[in-house]
Amino acid sequence: MGLISLLTSDPLAFVIIAAALVLSLAFHEFAHAWTADRLGDPTPRRYGRVTLNPIKHLDPFGTLLLLLVGFGFARPVPINPNNLGRWGTMWTAAAGPISNLLIALVCVLLLKFAGASALAATILMTVLSINVVLAVFNLIPIPLLDGSRILGALFPSLGRSLAQFEAQPFSFVIVMVFIYLFGGQINGLISSVRNWVLNFV
């Protein structure tokens, strides 16, 4: 179910979830850009991506999908692996999920020690849940996701094959179909991790 259905049934929930998603996605992409920039690749800065401004990171089609079907994506940060090398590319890919885990950790600490009000606790739990989902999903080793880039850096021959696949015109469509076909299994994995974290908290 997409977020758009919450507009009439629960407007406050829509605002909280939409804001948490937009900011979390922006921070995820900023982490990729900042890491690549720090490791010597000027490409993200050249495209204006070393910023926390969500407008620079959101993809119109990905945002529309998010509103309509509850699944979407941001604009990938352009990088040049030749400027980063094998391990720089790996850390740049890992930076996105790591940033989401850091946000989740901050939420846990605030929930545990800040004595948040009921509304603040709801917002923190929402942000925590979203960032755990983003981290786990992006670590799945599927082409175009961060997990495949990390795996490709660890195993260069596999990385070259994945890069060749991603360069194909219809790679995005193929990956989307794969995610749709195996959505139940992917959701099961993500839900298990998210529920474990929320129960722990």
Coordinates of C-alpha atoms in Angstrom, one line a residue:
M1 CA 0.0 0.0 0.0
G2 CA 1.4 3.4 -0.9
L3 CA 1.7 6.4 1.4
I4 CA -0.9 8.3 -0.6
S5 CA -3.7 6.3 1.1
L6 CA -2.7 7.8 4.5
L7 CA -3.5 11.3 3.3
T8 CA -7.2 10.9 4.1
S9 CA -7.1 8.1 6.7
D10 CA -4.2 9.5 8.9
P11 CA -2.6 12.8 7.7
L12 CA -0.2 13.0 10.6
A13 CA 1.1 9.5 9.9
F14 CA 1.6 10.5 6.3
V15 CA 3.6 13.6 7.2
I16 CA 5.8 11.7 9.7
I17 CA 6.5 8.8 7.4
A18 CA 7.0 10.9 4.3
A19 CA 9.4 13.3 6.0
A20 CA 11.3 10.4 7.6
L21 CA 11.6 8.6 4.2
V22 CA 12.7 11.7 2.3
L23 CA 15.3 12.7 4.9
S24 CA 16.6 9.2 5.3
L25 CA 17.0 8.7 1.6
A26 CA 18.7 12.0 1.2
F27 CA 21.1 11.2 4.1
H28 CA 21.8 7.8 2.5
E29 CA 22.8 9.4 -0.9
F30 CA 24.7 12.2 0.8
A31 CA 26.8 9.5 2.6
H32 CA 27.7 8.0 -0.7
A33 CA 28.6 11.4 -2.2
W34 CA 30.6 12.6 0.9
T35 CA 32.6 9.3 1.1
A36 CA 33.5 9.3 -2.5
D37 CA 34.5 13.0 -2.3
R38 CA 36.6 12.4 0.7
L39 CA 38.3 9.4 -0.9
G40 CA 39.3 11.5 -4.0
D41 CA 36.5 11.3 -6.5
P42 CA 35.3 14.8 -7.5
T43 CA 32.4 13.4 -9.5
P44 CA 29.7 13.7 -6.8
R45 CA 30.7 17.3 -6.1
R46 CA 30.7 18.1 -9.7
Y47 CA 27.0 17.0 -9.9
G48 CA 26.1 18.9 -6.7
R49 CA 25.5 15.8 -4.7
V50 CA 27.7 16.5 -1.6
T51 CA 24.7 18.1 0.1
L52 CA 21.9 17.2 2.5
N53 CA 19.4 19.0 0.3
P54 CA 16.7 16.3 -0.4
I55 CA 15.8 18.0 -3.8
K56 CA 19.3 17.1 -5.1
H57 CA 18.8 13.4 -4.3
L58 CA 15.2 12.6 -4.9
D59 CA 14.2 10.9 -8.2
P60 CA 10.7 12.1 -9.5
F61 CA 9.7 8.6 -10.7
G62 CA 11.1 6.9 -7.6
T63 CA 9.2 9.4 -5.4
L64 CA 6.0 8.8 -7.3
L65 CA 6.4 5.0 -6.8
L66 CA 6.9 5.6 -3.1
L67 CA 3.6 7.5 -2.8
L68 CA 1.6 5.1 -5.0
V69 CA 2.9 1.6 -4.1
G70 CA 5.1 2.1 -1.0
F71 CA 8.4 1.3 -2.7
G72 CA 10.6 3.8 -4.3
F73 CA 14.2 5.0 -4.7
A74 CA 16.4 8.1 -4.8
R75 CA 18.8 9.2 -7.6
P76 CA 22.0 7.2 -7.5
V77 CA 25.1 9.2 -6.8
P78 CA 27.4 9.3 -9.9
I79 CA 31.0 8.1 -9.1
N80 CA 34.1 7.2 -11.1
P81 CA 35.5 3.9 -9.7
N82 CA 38.8 4.7 -11.5
N83 CA 39.3 7.6 -9.0
L84 CA 38.4 5.4 -6.0
G85 CA 40.0 2.1 -6.6
R86 CA 38.7 -1.2 -5.4
W87 CA 38.4 -0.5 -1.7
G88 CA 37.3 3.1 -2.1
T89 CA 34.5 1.9 -4.3
M90 CA 33.5 -0.6 -1.6
W91 CA 33.5 2.0 1.2
T92 CA 31.6 4.4 -0.9
A93 CA 28.9 1.7 -1.5
A94 CA 28.9 0.8 2.2
A95 CA 28.5 4.4 3.3
G96 CA 24.8 4.5 2.5
P97 CA 23.7 1.6 4.6
I98 CA 26.1 2.6 7.4
S99 CA 24.5 6.0 7.5
N100 CA 21.1 4.5 7.9
L101 CA 22.4 2.3 10.7
L102 CA 23.9 5.3 12.4
I103 CA 20.5 7.1 12.2
A104 CA 18.9 4.0 13.7
L105 CA 21.4 4.0 16.5
V106 CA 20.8 7.6 17.3
C107 CA 17.1 6.9 17.5
V108 CA 17.7 4.0 19.9
L109 CA 19.8 6.1 22.2
L110 CA 17.2 8.9 22.2
L111 CA 14.4 6.4 23.0
K112 CA 16.4 4.9 25.8
F113 CA 17.9 8.0 27.4
A114 CA 16.1 11.1 26.3
G115 CA 12.7 10.6 27.9
A116 CA 10.8 11.4 24.7
S117 CA 7.1 12.3 24.7
A118 CA 4.5 10.0 23.1
L119 CA 4.6 11.9 19.8
A120 CA 8.4 12.1 19.8
A121 CA 8.7 8.4 20.6
T122 CA 6.4 7.6 17.7
I123 CA 8.5 9.8 15.3
L124 CA 11.7 8.2 16.6
M125 CA 10.3 4.6 16.2
T126 CA 9.2 5.5 12.6
V127 CA 12.6 6.9 11.7
L128 CA 14.3 3.9 13.4
S129 CA 12.1 1.4 11.5
I130 CA 12.6 3.1 8.1
N131 CA 16.4 3.3 8.4
V132 CA 16.7 -0.3 9.5
V133 CA 14.6 -1.3 6.4
L134 CA 16.8 1.0 4.1
A135 CA 20.0 -0.5 5.5
V136 CA 18.9 -4.1 5.2
F137 CA 17.4 -3.7 1.7
N138 CA 20.4 -1.9 0.3
L139 CA 22.8 -4.6 1.7
I140 CA 21.0 -7.3 -0.3
P141 CA 23.5 -8.3 -3.1
I142 CA 21.2 -7.6 -6.0
P143 CA 22.6 -5.6 -9.0
L144 CA 22.1 -1.8 -8.6
L145 CA 21.9 -2.1 -4.8
D146 CA 24.8 -1.3 -2.5
G147 CA 25.2 -4.9 -1.5
S148 CA 26.2 -5.9 -5.0
R149 CA 28.8 -3.1 -5.2
I150 CA 30.3 -4.3 -1.9
L151 CA 30.3 -7.9 -3.1
G152 CA 31.8 -6.8 -6.4
A153 CA 34.7 -5.0 -4.6
L154 CA 35.4 -8.1 -2.5
F155 CA 35.4 -10.4 -5.6
P156 CA 36.6 -8.3 -8.6
S157 CA 35.7 -10.8 -11.3
L158 CA 32.1 -10.9 -10.1
G159 CA 32.3 -7.1 -9.8
R160 CA 33.2 -6.8 -13.5
S161 CA 30.2 -9.0 -14.4
L162 CA 27.8 -7.0 -12.3
A163 CA 29.1 -3.8 -13.8
Q164 CA 28.6 -5.1 -17.3
F165 CA 25.0 -6.2 -16.4
E166 CA 24.2 -2.8 -14.8
A167 CA 25.5 -1.0 -18.0
Q168 CA 22.8 -2.8 -20.1
P169 CA 19.8 -0.6 -21.1
F170 CA 17.2 -2.8 -19.5
S171 CA 19.1 -3.8 -16.3
F172 CA 16.9 -1.5 -14.1
V173 CA 13.7 -3.2 -15.5
I174 CA 15.1 -6.7 -15.0
V175 CA 16.0 -5.8 -11.4
M176 CA 12.6 -4.3 -10.7
V177 CA 10.9 -7.5 -12.1
F178 CA 13.2 -9.6 -9.9
I179 CA 12.3 -7.6 -6.8
Y180 CA 8.6 -7.9 -7.7
L181 CA 8.8 -11.6 -8.2
F182 CA 10.7 -12.3 -5.0
G183 CA 9.1 -9.4 -3.0
G184 CA 7.7 -11.9 -0.4
Q185 CA 11.0 -13.3 0.4
I186 CA 12.7 -9.9 0.5
N187 CA 10.0 -8.5 2.7
G188 CA 10.2 -11.5 5.0
L189 CA 14.0 -11.0 5.5
I190 CA 13.6 -7.2 6.0
S191 CA 10.6 -7.6 8.4
S192 CA 12.5 -10.2 10.5
V193 CA 15.4 -7.9 11.0
R194 CA 13.3 -4.9 11.6
N195 CA 11.0 -6.7 14.1
W196 CA 14.1 -8.0 15.9
V197 CA 15.5 -4.5 16.3
L198 CA 12.1 -3.0 17.4
N199 CA 11.6 -5.8 19.9
F200 CA 15.1 -5.2 21.2
V201 CA 14.4 -1.5 21.6

